[in-house]
PDB file of C-alpha atoms and ligand atoms in Angstrom:
ATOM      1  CA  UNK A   1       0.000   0.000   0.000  1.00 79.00           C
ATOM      2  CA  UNK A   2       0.904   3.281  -0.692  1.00 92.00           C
ATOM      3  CA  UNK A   3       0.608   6.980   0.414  1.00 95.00           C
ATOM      4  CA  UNK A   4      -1.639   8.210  -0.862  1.00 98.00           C
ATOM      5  CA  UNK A   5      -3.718  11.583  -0.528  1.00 98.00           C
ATOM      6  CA  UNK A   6      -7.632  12.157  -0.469  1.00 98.00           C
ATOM      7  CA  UNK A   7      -9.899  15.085   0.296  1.00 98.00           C
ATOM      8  CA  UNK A   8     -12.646  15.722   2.598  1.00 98.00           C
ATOM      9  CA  UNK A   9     -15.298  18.417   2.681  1.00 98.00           C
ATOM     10  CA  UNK A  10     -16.398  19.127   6.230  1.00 98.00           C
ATOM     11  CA  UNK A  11     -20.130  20.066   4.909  1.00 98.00           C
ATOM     12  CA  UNK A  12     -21.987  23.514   6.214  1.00 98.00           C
ATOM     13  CA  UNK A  13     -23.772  21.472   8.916  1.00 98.00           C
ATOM     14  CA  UNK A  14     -20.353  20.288  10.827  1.00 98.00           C
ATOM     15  CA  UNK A  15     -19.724  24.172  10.788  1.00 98.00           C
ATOM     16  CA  UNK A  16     -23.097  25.275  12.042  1.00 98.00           C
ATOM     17  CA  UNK A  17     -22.980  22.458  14.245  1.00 98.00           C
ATOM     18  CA  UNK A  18     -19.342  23.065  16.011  1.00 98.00           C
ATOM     19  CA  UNK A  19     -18.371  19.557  15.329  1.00 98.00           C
ATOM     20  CA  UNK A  20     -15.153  20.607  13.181  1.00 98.00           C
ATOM     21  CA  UNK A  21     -12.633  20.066  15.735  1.00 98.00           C
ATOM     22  CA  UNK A  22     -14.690  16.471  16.598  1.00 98.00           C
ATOM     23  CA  UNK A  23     -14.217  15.229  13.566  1.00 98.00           C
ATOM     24  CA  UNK A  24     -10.761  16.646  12.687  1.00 98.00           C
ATOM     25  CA  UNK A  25      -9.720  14.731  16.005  1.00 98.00           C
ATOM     26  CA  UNK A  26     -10.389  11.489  14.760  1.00 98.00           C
ATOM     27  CA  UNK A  27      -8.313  12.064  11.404  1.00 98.00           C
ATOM     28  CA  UNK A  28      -5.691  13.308  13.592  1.00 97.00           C
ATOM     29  CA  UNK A  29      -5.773  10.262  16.156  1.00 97.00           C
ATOM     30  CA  UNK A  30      -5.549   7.795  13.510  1.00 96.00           C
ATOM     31  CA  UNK A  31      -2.154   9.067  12.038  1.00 94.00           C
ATOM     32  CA  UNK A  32      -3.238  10.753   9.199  1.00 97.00           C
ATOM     33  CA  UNK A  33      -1.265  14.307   8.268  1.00 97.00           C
ATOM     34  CA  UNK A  34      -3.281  17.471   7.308  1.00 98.00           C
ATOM     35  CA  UNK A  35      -1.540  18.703   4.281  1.00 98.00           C
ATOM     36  CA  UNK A  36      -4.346  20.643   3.544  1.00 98.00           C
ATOM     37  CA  UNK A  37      -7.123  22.794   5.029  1.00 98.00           C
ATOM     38  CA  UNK A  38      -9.126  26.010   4.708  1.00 98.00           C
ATOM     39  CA  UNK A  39     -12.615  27.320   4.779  1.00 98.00           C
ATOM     40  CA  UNK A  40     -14.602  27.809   1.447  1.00 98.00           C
ATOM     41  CA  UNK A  41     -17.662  28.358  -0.165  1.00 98.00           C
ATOM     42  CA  UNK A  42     -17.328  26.991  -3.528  1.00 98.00           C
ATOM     43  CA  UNK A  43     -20.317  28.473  -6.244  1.00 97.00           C
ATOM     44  CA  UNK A  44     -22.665  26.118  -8.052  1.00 98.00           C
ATOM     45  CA  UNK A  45     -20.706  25.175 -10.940  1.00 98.00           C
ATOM     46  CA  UNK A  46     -18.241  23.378  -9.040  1.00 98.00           C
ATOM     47  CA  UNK A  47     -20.789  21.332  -7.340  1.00 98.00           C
ATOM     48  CA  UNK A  48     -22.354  20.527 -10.783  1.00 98.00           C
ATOM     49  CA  UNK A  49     -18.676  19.233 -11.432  1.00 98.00           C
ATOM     50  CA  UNK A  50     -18.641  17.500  -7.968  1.00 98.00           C
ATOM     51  CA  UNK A  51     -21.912  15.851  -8.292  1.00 98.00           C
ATOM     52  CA  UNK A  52     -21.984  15.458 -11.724  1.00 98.00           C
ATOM     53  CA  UNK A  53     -22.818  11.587 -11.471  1.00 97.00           C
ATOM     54  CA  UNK A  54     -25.843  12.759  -9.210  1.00 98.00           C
ATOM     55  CA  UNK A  55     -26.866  15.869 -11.308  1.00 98.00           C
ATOM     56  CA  UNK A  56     -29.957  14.205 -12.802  1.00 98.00           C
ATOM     57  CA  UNK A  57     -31.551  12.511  -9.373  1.00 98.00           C
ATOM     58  CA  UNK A  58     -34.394  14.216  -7.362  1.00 98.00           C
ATOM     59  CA  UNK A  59     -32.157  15.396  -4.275  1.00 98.00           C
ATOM     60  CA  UNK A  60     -29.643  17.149  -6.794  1.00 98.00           C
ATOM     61  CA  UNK A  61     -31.268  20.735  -6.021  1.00 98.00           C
ATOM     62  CA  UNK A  62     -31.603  20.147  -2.547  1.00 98.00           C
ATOM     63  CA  UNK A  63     -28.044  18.676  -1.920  1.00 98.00           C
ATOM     64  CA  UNK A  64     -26.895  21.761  -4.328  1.00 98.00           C
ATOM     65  CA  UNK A  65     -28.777  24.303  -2.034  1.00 98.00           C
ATOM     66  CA  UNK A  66     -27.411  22.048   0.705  1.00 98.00           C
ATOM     67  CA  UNK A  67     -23.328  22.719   0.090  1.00 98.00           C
ATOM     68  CA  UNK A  68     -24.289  26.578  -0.917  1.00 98.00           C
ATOM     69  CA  UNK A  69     -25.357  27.187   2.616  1.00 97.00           C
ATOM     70  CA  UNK A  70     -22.286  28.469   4.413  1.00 98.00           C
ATOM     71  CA  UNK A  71     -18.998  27.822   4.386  1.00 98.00           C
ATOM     72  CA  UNK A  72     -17.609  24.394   4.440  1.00 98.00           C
ATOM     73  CA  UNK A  73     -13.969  23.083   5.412  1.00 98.00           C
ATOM     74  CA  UNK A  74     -12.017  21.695   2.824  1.00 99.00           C
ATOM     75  CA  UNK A  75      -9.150  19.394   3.771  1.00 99.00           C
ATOM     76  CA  UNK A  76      -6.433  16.941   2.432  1.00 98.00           C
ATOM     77  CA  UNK A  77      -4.838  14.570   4.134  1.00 98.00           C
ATOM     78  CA  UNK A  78      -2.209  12.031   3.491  1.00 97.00           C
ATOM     79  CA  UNK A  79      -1.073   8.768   4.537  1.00 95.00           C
ATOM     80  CA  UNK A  80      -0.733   4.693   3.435  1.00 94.00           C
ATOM     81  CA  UNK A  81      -3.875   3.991   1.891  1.00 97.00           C
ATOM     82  CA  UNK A  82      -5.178   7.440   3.128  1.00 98.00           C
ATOM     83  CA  UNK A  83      -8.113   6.970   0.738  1.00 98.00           C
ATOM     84  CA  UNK A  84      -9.858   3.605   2.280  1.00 98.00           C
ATOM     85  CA  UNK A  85      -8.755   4.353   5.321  1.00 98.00           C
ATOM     86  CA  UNK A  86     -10.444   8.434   5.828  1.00 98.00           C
ATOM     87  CA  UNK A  87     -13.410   5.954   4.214  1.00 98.00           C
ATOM     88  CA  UNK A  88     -13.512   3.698   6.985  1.00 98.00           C
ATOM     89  CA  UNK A  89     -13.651   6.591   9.610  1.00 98.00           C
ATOM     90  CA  UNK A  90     -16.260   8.471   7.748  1.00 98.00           C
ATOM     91  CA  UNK A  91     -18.906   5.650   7.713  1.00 98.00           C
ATOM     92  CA  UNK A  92     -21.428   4.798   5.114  1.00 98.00           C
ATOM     93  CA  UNK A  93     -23.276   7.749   3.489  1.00 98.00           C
ATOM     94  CA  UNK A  94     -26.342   7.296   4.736  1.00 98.00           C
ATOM     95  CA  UNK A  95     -25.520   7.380   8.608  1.00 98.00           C
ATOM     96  CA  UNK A  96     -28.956   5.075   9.255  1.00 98.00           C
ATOM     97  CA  UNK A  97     -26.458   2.385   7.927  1.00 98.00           C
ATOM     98  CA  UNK A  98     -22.940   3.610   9.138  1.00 98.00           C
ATOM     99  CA  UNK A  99     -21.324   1.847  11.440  1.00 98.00           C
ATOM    100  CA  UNK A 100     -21.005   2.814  14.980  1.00 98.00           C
ATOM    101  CA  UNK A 101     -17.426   4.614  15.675  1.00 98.00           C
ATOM    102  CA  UNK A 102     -17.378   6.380  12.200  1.00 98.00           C
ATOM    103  CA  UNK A 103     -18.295   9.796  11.973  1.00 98.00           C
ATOM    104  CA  UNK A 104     -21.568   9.865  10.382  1.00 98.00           C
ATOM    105  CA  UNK A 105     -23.694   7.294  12.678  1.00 98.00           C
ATOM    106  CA  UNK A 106     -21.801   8.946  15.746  1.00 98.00           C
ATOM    107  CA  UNK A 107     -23.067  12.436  14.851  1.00 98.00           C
ATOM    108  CA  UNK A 108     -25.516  12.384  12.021  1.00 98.00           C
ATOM    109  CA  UNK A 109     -29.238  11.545  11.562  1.00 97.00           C
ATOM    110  CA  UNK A 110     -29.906  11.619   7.881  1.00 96.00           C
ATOM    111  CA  UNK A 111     -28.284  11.391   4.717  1.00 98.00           C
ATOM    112  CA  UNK A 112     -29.086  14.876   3.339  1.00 97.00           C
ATOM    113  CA  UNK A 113     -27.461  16.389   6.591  1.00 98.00           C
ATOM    114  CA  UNK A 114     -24.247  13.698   6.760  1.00 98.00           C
ATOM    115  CA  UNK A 115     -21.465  16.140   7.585  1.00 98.00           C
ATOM    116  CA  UNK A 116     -18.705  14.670   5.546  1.00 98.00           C
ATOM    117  CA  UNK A 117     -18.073  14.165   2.147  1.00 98.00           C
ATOM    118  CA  UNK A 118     -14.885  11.653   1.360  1.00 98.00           C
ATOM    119  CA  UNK A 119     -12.694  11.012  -2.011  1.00 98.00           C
ATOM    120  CA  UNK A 120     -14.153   7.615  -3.165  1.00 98.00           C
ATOM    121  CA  UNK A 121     -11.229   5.907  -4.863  1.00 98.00           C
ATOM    122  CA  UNK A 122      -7.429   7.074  -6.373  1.00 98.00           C
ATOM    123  CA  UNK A 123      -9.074   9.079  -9.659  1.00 98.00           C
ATOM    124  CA  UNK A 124     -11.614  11.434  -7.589  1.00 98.00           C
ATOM    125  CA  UNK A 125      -9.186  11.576  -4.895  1.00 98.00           C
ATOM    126  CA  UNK A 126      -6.250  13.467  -7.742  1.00 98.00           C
ATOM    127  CA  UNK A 127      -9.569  15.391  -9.422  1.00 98.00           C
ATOM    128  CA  UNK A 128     -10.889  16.684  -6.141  1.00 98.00           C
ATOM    129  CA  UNK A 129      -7.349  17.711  -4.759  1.00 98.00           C
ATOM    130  CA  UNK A 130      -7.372  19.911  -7.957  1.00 98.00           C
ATOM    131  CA  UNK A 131     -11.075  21.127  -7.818  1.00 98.00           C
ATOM    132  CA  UNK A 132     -10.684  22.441  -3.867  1.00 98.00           C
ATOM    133  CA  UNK A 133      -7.180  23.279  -3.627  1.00 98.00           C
ATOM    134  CA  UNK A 134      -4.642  25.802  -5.582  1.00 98.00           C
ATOM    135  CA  UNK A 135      -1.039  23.899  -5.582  1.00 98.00           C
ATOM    136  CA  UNK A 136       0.184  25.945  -3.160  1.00 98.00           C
ATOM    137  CA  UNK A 137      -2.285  25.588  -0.467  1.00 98.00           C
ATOM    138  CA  UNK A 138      -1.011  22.238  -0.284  1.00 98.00           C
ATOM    139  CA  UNK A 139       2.070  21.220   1.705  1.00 98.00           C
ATOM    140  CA  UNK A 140       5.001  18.356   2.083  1.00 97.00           C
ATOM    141  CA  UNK A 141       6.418  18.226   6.034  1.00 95.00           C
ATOM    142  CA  UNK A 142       7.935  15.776   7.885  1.00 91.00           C
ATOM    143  CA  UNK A 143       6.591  15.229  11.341  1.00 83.00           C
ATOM    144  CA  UNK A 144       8.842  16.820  13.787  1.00 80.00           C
ATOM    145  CA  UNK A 145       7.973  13.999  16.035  1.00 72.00           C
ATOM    146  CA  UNK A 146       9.720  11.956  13.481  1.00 73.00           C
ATOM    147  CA  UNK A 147      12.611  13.992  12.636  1.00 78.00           C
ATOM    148  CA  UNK A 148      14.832  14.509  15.399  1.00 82.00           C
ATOM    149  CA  UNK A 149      14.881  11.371  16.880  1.00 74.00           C
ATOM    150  CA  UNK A 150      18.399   9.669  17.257  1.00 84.00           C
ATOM    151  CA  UNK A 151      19.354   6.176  18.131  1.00 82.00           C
ATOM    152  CA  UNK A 152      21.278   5.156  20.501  1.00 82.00           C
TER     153      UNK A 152
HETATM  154  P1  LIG B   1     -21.684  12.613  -0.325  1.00 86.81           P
HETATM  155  O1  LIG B   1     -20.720  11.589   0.154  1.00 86.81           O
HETATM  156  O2  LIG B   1     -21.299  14.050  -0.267  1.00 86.81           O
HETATM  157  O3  LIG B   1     -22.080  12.235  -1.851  1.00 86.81           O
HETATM  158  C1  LIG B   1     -23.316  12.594  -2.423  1.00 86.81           C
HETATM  159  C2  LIG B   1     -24.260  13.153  -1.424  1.00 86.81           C
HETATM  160  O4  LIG B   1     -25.609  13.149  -1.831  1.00 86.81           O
HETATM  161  C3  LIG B   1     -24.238  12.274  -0.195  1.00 86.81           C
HETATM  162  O5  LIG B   1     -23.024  12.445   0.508  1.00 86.81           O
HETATM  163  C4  LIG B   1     -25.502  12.744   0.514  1.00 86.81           C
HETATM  164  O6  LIG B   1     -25.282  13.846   1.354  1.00 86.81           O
HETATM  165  C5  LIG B   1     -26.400  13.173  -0.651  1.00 86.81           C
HETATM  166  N1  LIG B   1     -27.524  12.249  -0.853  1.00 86.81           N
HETATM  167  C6  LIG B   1     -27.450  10.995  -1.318  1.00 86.81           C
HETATM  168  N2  LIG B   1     -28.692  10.445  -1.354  1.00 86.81           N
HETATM  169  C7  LIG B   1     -29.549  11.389  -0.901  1.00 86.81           C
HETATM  170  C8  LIG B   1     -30.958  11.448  -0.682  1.00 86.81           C
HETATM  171  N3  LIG B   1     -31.749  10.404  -0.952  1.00 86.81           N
HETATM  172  N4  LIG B   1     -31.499  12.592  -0.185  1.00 86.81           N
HETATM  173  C9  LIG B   1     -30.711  13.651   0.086  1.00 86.81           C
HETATM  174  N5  LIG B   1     -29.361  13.678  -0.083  1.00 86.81           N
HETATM  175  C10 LIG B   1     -28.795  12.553  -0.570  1.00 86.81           C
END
């Protein structure tokens, strides 16, 4: 497995709802690195990009009107198999269904309103990194925890 980097929206709701730091926590607890992060409030043509595989379904407009709300978090974070594994913690859309311990059946009741949006696999991962960041808003560190360490 490989490292690999993904994207996740923190919806309007996680804003309105002061769950950011929550749910940045458990990303953070696992291992993964924030390489990326920032507030925005993208305009309706990039969620007609976003969506575009849901464009034509009934809940388009709402889930449109939906992301338009407020302002949203965007971040990137990377690790081994950072796609499946920001997956895992983020639960299964509708959070009826998600496990318990993942983000949306901890702290979500519906699917309209399920905080969290995830990269679903290595091709939307590269296209969303694009579509909510500018190059230079992301960033290659090394963990000082891992830096200065000497053996001995
Ligand atoms: P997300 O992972 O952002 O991908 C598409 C989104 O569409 C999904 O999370 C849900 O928030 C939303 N969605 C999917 N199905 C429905 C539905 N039946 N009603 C309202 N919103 C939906």
């Amino acid at each position: 497995m490989s490292i690999e980097r993904t994207v996740v929206l923190l919806k309007p709701d996680a804003l309105q709802r002061d769950l950011l730091g929550h749910i940045i926590t458990r990303f953070e607890r696992k291992g993964l690195k924030l390489v990326g992060l920032k507030l925005a409030q993208p305009s309706g043509n990039v969620w007609d990009e976003h969506y575009s595989h849901h464009v034509e379904k009934p809940f388009y407009p709402g889930l449109k009107a939906f992301m338009m709300h407020g302002p949203l978090v965007a971040i990137a974070l990377e690790g081994i198999g950072a796609i499946n594994e920001v997956r895992k913690i983020v639960g299964a859309t509708n959070p009826q269904e998600a496990d318990a311990g993942t983000i949306r059946a901890d702290f979500a009741m519906n699917i309209a309103a399920n905080l969290i949006h995830a990269s679903d696999g290595a091709e939307t991962a590269a296209n969303e990194l694009k579509r909510f960041f500018q190059e230079e808003e992301l960033f290659t560190y090394q963990k000082i925890s891992d830096q200065y360490i000497v053996a001995n």
